[in-house]
Structure formats: structure tokens, C-alpha cells
CSV table of C-alpha atoms in Angstrom, one decimal:
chain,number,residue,atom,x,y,z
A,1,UNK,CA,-77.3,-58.6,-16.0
A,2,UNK,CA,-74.3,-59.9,-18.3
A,3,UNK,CA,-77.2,-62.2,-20.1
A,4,UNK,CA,-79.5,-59.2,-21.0
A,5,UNK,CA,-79.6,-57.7,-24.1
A,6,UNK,CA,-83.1,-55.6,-25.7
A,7,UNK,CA,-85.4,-57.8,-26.6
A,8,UNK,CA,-87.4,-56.7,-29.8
A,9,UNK,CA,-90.0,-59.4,-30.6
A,10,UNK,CA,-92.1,-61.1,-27.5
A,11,UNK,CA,-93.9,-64.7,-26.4
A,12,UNK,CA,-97.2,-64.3,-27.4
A,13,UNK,CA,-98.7,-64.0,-24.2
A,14,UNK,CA,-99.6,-61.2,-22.0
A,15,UNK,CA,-97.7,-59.9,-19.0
A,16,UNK,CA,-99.1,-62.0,-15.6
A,17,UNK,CA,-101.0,-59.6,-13.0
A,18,UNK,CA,-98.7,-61.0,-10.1
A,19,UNK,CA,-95.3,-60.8,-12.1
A,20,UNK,CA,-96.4,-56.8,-13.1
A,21,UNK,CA,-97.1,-56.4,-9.5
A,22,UNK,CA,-93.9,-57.8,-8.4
A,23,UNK,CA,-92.4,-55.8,-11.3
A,24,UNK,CA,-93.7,-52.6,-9.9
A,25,UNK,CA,-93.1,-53.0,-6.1
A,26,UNK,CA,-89.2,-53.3,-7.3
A,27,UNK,CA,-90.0,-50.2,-9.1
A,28,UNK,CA,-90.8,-48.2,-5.9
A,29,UNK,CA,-88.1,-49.9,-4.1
A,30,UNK,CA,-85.3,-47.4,-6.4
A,31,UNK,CA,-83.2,-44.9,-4.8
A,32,UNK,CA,-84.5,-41.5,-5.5
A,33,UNK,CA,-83.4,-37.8,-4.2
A,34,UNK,CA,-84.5,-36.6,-0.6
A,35,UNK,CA,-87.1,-40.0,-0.8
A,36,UNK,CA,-89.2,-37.2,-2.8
A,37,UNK,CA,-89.8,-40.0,-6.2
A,38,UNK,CA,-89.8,-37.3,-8.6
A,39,UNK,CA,-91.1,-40.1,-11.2
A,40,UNK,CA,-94.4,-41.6,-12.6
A,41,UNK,CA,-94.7,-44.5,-14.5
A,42,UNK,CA,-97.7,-44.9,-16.9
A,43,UNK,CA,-98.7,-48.5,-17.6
A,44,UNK,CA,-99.7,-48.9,-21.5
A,45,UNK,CA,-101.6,-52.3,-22.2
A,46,UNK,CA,-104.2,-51.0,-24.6
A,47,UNK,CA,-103.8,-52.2,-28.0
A,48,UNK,CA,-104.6,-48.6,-29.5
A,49,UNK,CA,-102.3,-46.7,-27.4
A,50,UNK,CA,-99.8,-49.0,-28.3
A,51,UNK,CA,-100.3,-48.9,-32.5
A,52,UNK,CA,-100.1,-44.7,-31.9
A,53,UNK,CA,-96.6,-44.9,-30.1
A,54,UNK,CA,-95.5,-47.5,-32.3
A,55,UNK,CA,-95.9,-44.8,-35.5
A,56,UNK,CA,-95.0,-41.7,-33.3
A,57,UNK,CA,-91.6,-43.2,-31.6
A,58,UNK,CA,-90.0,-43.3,-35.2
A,59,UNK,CA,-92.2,-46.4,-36.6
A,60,UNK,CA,-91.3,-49.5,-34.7
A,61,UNK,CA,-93.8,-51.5,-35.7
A,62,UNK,CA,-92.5,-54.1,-32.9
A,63,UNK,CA,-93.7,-51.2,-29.9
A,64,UNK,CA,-97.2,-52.2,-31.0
A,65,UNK,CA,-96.8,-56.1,-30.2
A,66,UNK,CA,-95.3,-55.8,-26.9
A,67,UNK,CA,-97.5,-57.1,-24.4
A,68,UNK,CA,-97.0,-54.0,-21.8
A,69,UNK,CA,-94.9,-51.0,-22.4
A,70,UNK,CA,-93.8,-48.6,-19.3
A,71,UNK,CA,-93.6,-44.7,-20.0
A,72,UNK,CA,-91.1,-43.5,-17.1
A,73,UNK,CA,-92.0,-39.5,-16.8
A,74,UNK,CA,-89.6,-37.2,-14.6
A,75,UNK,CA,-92.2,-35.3,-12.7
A,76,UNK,CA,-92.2,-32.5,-10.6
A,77,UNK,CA,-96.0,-32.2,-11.0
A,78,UNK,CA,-97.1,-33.6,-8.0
A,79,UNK,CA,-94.8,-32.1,-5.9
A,80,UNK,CA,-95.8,-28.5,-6.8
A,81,UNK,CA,-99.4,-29.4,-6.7
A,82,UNK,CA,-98.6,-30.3,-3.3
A,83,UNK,CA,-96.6,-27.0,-2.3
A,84,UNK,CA,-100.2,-25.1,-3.4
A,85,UNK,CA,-102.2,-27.6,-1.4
A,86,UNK,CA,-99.4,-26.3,1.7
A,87,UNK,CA,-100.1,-22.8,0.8
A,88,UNK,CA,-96.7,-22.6,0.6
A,89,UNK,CA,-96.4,-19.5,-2.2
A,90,UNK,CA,-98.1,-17.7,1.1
A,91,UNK,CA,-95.8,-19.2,3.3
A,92,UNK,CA,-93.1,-17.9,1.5
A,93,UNK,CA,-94.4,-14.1,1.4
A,94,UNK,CA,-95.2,-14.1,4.6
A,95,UNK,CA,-91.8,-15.4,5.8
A,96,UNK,CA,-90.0,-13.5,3.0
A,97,UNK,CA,-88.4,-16.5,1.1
A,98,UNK,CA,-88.4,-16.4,-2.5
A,99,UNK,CA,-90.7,-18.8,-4.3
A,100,UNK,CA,-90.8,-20.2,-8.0
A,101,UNK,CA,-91.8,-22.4,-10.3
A,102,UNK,CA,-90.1,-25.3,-11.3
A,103,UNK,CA,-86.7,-24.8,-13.5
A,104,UNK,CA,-84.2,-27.0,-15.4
A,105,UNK,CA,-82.6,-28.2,-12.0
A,106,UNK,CA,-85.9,-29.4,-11.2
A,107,UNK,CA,-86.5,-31.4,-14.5
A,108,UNK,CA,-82.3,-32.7,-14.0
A,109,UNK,CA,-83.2,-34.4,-10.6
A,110,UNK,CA,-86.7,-35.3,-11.7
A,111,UNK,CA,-84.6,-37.1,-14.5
A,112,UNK,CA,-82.4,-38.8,-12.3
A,113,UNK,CA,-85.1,-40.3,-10.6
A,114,UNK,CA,-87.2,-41.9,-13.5
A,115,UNK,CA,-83.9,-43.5,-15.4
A,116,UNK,CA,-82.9,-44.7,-11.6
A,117,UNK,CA,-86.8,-46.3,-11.7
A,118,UNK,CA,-86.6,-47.3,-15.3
A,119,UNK,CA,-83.4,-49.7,-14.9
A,120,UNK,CA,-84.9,-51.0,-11.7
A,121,UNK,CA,-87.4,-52.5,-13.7
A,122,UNK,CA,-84.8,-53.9,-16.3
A,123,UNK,CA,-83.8,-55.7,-13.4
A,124,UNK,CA,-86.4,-56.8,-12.0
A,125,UNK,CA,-87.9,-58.1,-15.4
A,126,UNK,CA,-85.1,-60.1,-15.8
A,127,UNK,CA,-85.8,-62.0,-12.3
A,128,UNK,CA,-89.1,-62.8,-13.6
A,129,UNK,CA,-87.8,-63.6,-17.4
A,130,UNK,CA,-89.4,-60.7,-19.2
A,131,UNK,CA,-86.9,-59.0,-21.6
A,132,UNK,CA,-87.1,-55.2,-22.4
A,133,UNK,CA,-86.1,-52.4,-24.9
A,134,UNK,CA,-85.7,-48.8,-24.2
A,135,UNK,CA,-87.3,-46.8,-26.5
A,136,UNK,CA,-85.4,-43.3,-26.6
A,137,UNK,CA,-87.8,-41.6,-28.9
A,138,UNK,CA,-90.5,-41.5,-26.5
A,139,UNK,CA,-88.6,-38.0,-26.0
A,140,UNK,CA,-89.6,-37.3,-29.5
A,141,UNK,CA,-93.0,-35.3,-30.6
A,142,UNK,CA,-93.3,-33.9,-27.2
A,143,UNK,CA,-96.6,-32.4,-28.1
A,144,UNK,CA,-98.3,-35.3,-29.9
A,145,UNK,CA,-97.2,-37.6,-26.3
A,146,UNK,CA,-97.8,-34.9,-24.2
A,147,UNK,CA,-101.8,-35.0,-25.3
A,148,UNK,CA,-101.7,-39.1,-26.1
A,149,UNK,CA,-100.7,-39.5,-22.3
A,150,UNK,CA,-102.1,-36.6,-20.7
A,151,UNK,CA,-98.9,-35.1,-20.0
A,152,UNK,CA,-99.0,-31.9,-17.4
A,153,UNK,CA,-96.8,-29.4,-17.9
A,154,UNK,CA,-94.2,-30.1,-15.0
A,155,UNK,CA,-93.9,-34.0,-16.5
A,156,UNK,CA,-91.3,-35.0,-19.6
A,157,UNK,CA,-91.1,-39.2,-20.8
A,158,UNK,CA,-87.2,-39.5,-20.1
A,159,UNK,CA,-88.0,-43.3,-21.0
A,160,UNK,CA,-90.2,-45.9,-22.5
A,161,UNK,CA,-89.6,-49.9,-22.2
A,162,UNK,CA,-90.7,-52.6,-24.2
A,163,UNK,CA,-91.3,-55.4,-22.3
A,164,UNK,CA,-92.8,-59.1,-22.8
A,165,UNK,CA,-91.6,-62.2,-21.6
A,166,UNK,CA,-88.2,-64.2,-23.5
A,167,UNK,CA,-89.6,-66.8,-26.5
A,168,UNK,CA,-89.3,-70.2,-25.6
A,169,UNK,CA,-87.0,-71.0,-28.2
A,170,UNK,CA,-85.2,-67.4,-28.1
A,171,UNK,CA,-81.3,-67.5,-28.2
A,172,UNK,CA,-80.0,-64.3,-26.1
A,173,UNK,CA,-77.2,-62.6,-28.2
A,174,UNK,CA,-75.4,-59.7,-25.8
A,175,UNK,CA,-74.1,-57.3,-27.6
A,176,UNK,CA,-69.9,-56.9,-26.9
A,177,UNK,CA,-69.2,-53.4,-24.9
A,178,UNK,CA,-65.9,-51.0,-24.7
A,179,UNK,CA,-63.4,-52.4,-22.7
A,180,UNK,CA,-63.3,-51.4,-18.7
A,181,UNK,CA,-60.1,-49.0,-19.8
A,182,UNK,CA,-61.5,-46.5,-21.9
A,183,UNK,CA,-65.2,-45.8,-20.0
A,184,UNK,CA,-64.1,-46.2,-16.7
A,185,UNK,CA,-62.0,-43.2,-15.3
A,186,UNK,CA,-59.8,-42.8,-11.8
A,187,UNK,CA,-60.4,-39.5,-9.6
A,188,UNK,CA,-61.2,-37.8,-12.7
A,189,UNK,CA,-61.9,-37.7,-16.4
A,190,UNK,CA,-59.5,-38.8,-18.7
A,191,UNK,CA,-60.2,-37.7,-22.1
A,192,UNK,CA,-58.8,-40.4,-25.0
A,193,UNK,CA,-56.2,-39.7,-27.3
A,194,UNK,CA,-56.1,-40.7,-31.1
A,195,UNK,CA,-54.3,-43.7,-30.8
A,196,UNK,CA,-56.8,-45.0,-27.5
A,197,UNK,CA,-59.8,-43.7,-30.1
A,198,UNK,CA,-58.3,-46.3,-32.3
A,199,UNK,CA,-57.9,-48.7,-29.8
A,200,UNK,CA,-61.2,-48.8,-28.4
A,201,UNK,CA,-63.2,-48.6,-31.8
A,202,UNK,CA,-60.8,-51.1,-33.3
A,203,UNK,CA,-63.7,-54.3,-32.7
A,204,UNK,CA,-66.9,-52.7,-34.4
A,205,UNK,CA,-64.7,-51.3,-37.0
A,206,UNK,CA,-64.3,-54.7,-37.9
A,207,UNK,CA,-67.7,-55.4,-38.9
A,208,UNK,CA,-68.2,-51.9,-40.9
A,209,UNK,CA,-69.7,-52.3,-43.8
A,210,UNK,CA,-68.0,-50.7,-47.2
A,211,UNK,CA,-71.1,-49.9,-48.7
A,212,UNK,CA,-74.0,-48.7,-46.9
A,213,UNK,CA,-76.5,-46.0,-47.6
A,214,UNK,CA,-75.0,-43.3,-46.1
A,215,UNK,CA,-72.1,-43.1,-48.3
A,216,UNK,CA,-69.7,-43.6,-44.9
A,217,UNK,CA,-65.7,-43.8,-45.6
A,218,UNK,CA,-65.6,-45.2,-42.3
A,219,UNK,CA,-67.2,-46.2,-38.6
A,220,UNK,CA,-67.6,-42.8,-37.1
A,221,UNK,CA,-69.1,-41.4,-40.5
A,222,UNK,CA,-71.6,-43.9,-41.0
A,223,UNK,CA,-72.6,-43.3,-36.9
A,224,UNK,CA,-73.4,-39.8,-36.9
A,225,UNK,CA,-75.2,-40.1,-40.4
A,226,UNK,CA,-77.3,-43.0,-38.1
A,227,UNK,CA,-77.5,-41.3,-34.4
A,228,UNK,CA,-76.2,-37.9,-34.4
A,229,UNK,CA,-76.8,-36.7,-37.9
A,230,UNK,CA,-80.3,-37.9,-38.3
A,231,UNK,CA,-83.3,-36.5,-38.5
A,232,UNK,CA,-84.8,-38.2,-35.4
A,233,UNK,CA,-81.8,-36.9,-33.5
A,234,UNK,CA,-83.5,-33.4,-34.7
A,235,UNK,CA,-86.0,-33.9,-34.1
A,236,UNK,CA,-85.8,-35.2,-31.0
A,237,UNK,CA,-83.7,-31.9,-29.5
A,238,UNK,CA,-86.6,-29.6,-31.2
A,239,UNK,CA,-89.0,-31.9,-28.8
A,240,UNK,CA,-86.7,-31.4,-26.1
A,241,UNK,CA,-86.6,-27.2,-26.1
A,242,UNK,CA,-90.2,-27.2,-26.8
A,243,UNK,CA,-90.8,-29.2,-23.2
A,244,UNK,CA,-88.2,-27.1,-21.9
A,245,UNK,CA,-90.2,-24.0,-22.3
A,246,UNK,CA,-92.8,-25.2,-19.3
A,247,UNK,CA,-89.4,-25.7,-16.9
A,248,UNK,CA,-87.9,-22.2,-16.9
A,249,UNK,CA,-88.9,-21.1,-13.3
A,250,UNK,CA,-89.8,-17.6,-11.7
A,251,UNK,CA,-92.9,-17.3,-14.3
């Protein structure tokens, strides 16, 4: 865990059948609310696939040469389709309970659950040395991924991981964190003050670079032009409300 870091560029050699089964098993082996495993996980190994979420998770041209990529999907499908399988909209007239669809509380849980899955399979990469990178922007273009995978209605990517196994020659570079003192909070939430802000930024602020092409003055400038600011970031809320619009319940 404290050798990990994402890995972005892969041994030329595809993932072995017994270490992606091993892979897996750990997957099913996460905790998960009520033991329901509100989560799929689509397995990507063809090439074409691949190439398209390469260009549609903000052009990574590295996506396309990892040797298997795992979509994590909150889903809440399955367990509806179930519930009509049960009859139970019936059930529920007949015994005077309200029933409806699935809403945002659903989607939170179902959430929970395939993040829970996806960093079990960090893990369990790492046993078998395969390195990974989540890709965030698999939440991006939620209608261009919702046809490319097939995507139900009652189903939203909450993650993607890169994963292929460590270069023989590959020299592992963890990235430094924020100290214990400023993420980790006693009995309740602390919230920083200016000088603590100072503090705990004081390390990357050290490597900020002067010029760069947003124009930044300074380290929390030049982060929201990157993250927050950005057009991905814009995107990637507009994809968000338009897969919200399937998880508003009572329809």
C-alpha cells in the first residue's frame, strides 16, 4: 500500500487468466451494504473498446495500451429487475406499502459499493504485481458510455482502472500526501484555519511553477484552472445531472 502509486504505462504483456481470476474473487470478497453488491464490473480487453475510451475519458492515449481496464458501475439494476421478477409493485398494493423507483439514496449506496469493489482490486492487484490508474472521467459523456457499454438506466461508471502488470525495469515514485494532522479529524470535523491552510500546502507550494499556462499567481490558482475550473470538471457535472435524471424515484 505505501509502495503504490498509478501506474500509467504497462509490461507489454497481457493480464494472466489465473491472476484476473484471483483478481476478481478479491473483488467479490468487498464489504458491501445489507450483502445486496449494488455493483458490476465490466471487464474491457478488446482493443477497440479500449481506443474509444481512451478518446472519450479526456484523451489518454495510455487507456488504449493497458492490457485490461475495469469499468466499476453502481447498480441498482439488478436489484429492481428482481423486485418485478417478486411481483413485489403487487405486493406492495396489496399490503398497502408505498413502492418506487429507484432515487438518489439508491445511486449514494450503489456508489459506496463499487468504489468499496474498486479499491479492493487496487489491492489485490498489488498482491499479484499489476499496477493501476483510476480513471475519473469514465463519469464523463454519460451518454456516449452509457451506449459504448450498454449501460441500463438504473447503472452509473463511478470508476474505471487501468491496470497491467509493473515494467521490469519500472522505478515506483509514490507521490508525498498531507500530513496525518490536517485530513484526519477527532469526534468531528475540524475545519482549517488560514495559517493550518498554509501549513499543510506549504510542500507542493514548493514545487509551483512561476510560469505555467494558466497565468496562476499561485498554487491554489493554478489548481482550480487544472481540476475545478476546467472544462472536464464541466463537463463532467453536466454528465452527472444528465444520469441523475433516470434516479429520481416515484416515476
Amino acid at each position: 500500500m505505501h509502495g503504490r502509486s498509478s501506474l500509467r504505462v504497462y509490461r507489454d504483456e497481457p493480464i494472466r487468466a489465473e491472476d484476473l481470476q484471483v483478481l476478481l474473487e478479491a473483488v467479490l470478497r468487498a464489504p458491501t451494504a445489507g450483502n445486496m453488491m449494488l455493483y458490476s464490473v465490466l471487464v474491457i480487453e478488446d482493443q477497440a473498446t479500449k481506443e474509444r475510451l481512451s478518446q472519450t475519458c479526456d484523451n489518454q492515449a495510455f487507456i488504449a495500451k493497458a492490457p485490461l481496464i475495469l469499468v466499476f458501475l453502481a447498480d441498482y439494476q439488478r436489484w429492481f429487475d428482481y423486485f418485478h421478477l417478486c411481483q413485489v409493485p403487487k405486493f406492495c398494493a396489496e399490503k398497502g406499502l408505498s413502492w418506487r423507483e429507484p432515487d438518489v439514496g439508491e445511486l449514494f449506496i450503489a456508489l459506496d459499493d463499487a468504489l468499496i469493489a474498486a479499491q479492493t482490486a487496487v489491492l489485490a492487484a498489488e498482491s499479484l504485481g499489476i499496477g493501476s490508474c483510476y480513471i475519473g472521467d469514465i463519469m464523463e459523456n454519460y451518454e456516449v458510455h452509457r451506449e459504448l457499454l450498454n449501460l441500463p438506466e438504473y447503472t452509473f461508471p463511478a470508476a474505471m482502472l487501468c491496470l497491467g502488470y509493473y515494467p521490469h525495469d519500472y522505478q515506483r515514485r509514490p507521490r508525498p500526501r498531507f500530513a496525518q494532522e490536517y485530513i484526519v479529524h477527532r469526534e468531528g470535523y475540524r475545519r482549517l484555519a488560514g495559517a493550518e491552510l498554509r501549513q499543510m500546502f506549504a510542500g507542493v507550494e514548493q514545487d509551483f511553477p512561476a510560469k505555467n499556462r494558466f497565468g496562476a499567481a499561485n498554487f491554489g490558482q493554478l489548481m482550480y484552472a487544472r481540476k475545478t475550473g476546467s472544462a472536464f470538471a464541466q463537463e463532467m457535472s453536466r454528465s452527472i445531472r444528465a444520469a441523475l435524471k433516470n434516479w429520481q424515484g416515484g416515476r
